[in-house]
């Protein structure tokens, strides 16, 4: 009777841990038992492995098989351990070389006929294997391109268990099988959406550029048909391409969410626009078994757009308050804590009242004053205090339509170039600090001895703070927006005009 071992990866959030898969054959009644805190899907691996091995021409040993997943105190989830369990069992029976199996990390789910199915979370799993010093990883052929995006590690893509056995030295004849591929979805951010499509709303277009330049959050209030959704959908197009680290992070989140990456890393900022019926767990992530990322996590380094924001549950909106400050979501379970990145730009859109007609020309609003107040009060004060830019959006008039036809309008390409120049100026100014965007800068640094603005420049801001019109958090956020406006317009530092414009963008709903 023999003992063999190999390795696989267990994911907790985006962090991966190496799991040693041990298989032991003992002279007892036939059977197979998987131990080491497996979940239901993993406990069923015994039947999948037994059927796949038989249909691959190498039936499992008829004696008692015990498979241990170590560390035993770490809960394991999913079916991605199937390949490692099968190879450890067959290596214990001397079907393949135990030394060869032990040197490789194996990840993949088995079908009953022995084929390997693509496995979610392949990219962060391979990253974990490389981080722990492994040089070779064997994955389903349908995941090979995704796994190969990780530099410095050898990726072996196999279509079936038989191919894996042959690679490890088993004496078997190759058999052609159909490779199981996962469907690669297109990015939600549509590059065809252009600012040229937007008529009027010049203040909102400028606000979008300021938001893109500094990474600020935006709240738009206006009646139906004013263009709030159109404007929000065009914000990702103004953002620059993702850097290497951000691209790897976004791609890993996408892989963990069950949306394969394909041949290349995601290069454009994502856009997530969940429906207002979403739950708090679906917004930030969670699950009764394996912890999955929510919409806020999938929007990392991109845009999270909440249309009809007052229709979202109060608990759903409030769970966003902490990620807006920290840029991270931590989900606690009894035996694990999963950490996810959540540094996104939040865009909220709302109607002025339940019927949407309040303050619209000759349209009659049927909502009583109390109903209007209750409707907008669903957006809590602490949440709105974290929104840098708050402005009203109005419907386009006939005069604006004629003017837009006569004059040239700003395109997304031109606006993105302005945003890139503004971000470059901010990065140069913030060199040597832990920040790269104005929205990330701490207020104490902005008000520091070497960086604070002159008293005449902030005079109107100081008066608003003294009157209680803004909080200290709002004061700092207005300063951040003022710096973004300065970077966008190409001036060295904000003056009274930039601070006044930032104050208007912050208090535009009340003006």
PDB file of N, CA and C in Angstrom, residues 58 95-97 165-172:
ATOM      1  N   UNK A  58      -7.666   4.020 -16.108  1.00  0.00           N
ATOM      2  CA  UNK A  58      -6.851   3.728 -14.916  1.00  0.00           C
ATOM      3  C   UNK A  58      -7.744   3.775 -13.687  1.00  0.00           C
ATOM      4  N   UNK A  95       0.628   4.342 -10.509  1.00  0.00           N
ATOM      5  CA  UNK A  95       0.232   4.495 -11.911  1.00  0.00           C
ATOM      6  C   UNK A  95       1.059   5.590 -12.567  1.00  0.00           C
ATOM      7  N   UNK A  96       1.392   6.620 -11.804  1.00  0.00           N
ATOM      8  CA  UNK A  96       2.250   7.704 -12.285  1.00  0.00           C
ATOM      9  C   UNK A  96       3.375   7.895 -11.287  1.00  0.00           C
ATOM     10  N   UNK A  97       4.382   8.677 -11.685  1.00  0.00           N
ATOM     11  CA  UNK A  97       5.540   8.895 -10.841  1.00  0.00           C
ATOM     12  C   UNK A  97       5.191   9.838  -9.690  1.00  0.00           C
ATOM     13  N   UNK A 165      -2.123  12.182 -16.907  1.00  0.00           N
ATOM     14  CA  UNK A 165      -1.401  10.966 -16.532  1.00  0.00           C
ATOM     15  C   UNK A 165      -0.235  10.702 -17.481  1.00  0.00           C
ATOM     16  N   UNK A 166      -0.452  10.900 -18.767  1.00  0.00           N
ATOM     17  CA  UNK A 166       0.623  10.698 -19.744  1.00  0.00           C
ATOM     18  C   UNK A 166       1.765  11.664 -19.481  1.00  0.00           C
ATOM     19  N   UNK A 167       1.418  12.917 -19.176  1.00  0.00           N
ATOM     20  CA  UNK A 167       2.468  13.914 -18.919  1.00  0.00           C
ATOM     21  C   UNK A 167       3.300  13.520 -17.705  1.00  0.00           C
ATOM     22  N   UNK A 168       2.678  12.855 -16.725  1.00  0.00           N
ATOM     23  CA  UNK A 168       3.389  12.442 -15.512  1.00  0.00           C
ATOM     24  C   UNK A 168       4.013  11.050 -15.637  1.00  0.00           C
ATOM     25  N   UNK A 169       4.013  10.472 -16.830  1.00  0.00           N
ATOM     26  CA  UNK A 169       4.758   9.242 -17.042  1.00  0.00           C
ATOM     27  C   UNK A 169       3.951   7.970 -17.119  1.00  0.00           C
ATOM     28  N   UNK A 170       2.615   8.044 -17.128  1.00  0.00           N
ATOM     29  CA  UNK A 170       1.802   6.826 -17.236  1.00  0.00           C
ATOM     30  C   UNK A 170       1.897   6.268 -18.657  1.00  0.00           C
ATOM     31  N   UNK A 171       1.863   4.948 -18.764  1.00  0.00           N
ATOM     32  CA  UNK A 171       1.944   4.287 -20.072  1.00  0.00           C
ATOM     33  C   UNK A 171       0.528   4.124 -20.606  1.00  0.00           C
ATOM     34  N   UNK A 172       0.077   5.116 -21.344  1.00  0.00           N
ATOM     35  CA  UNK A 172      -1.270   5.134 -21.911  1.00  0.00           C
ATOM     36  C   UNK A 172      -1.200   5.701 -23.321  1.00  0.00           C
TER      37      UNK A 172
END
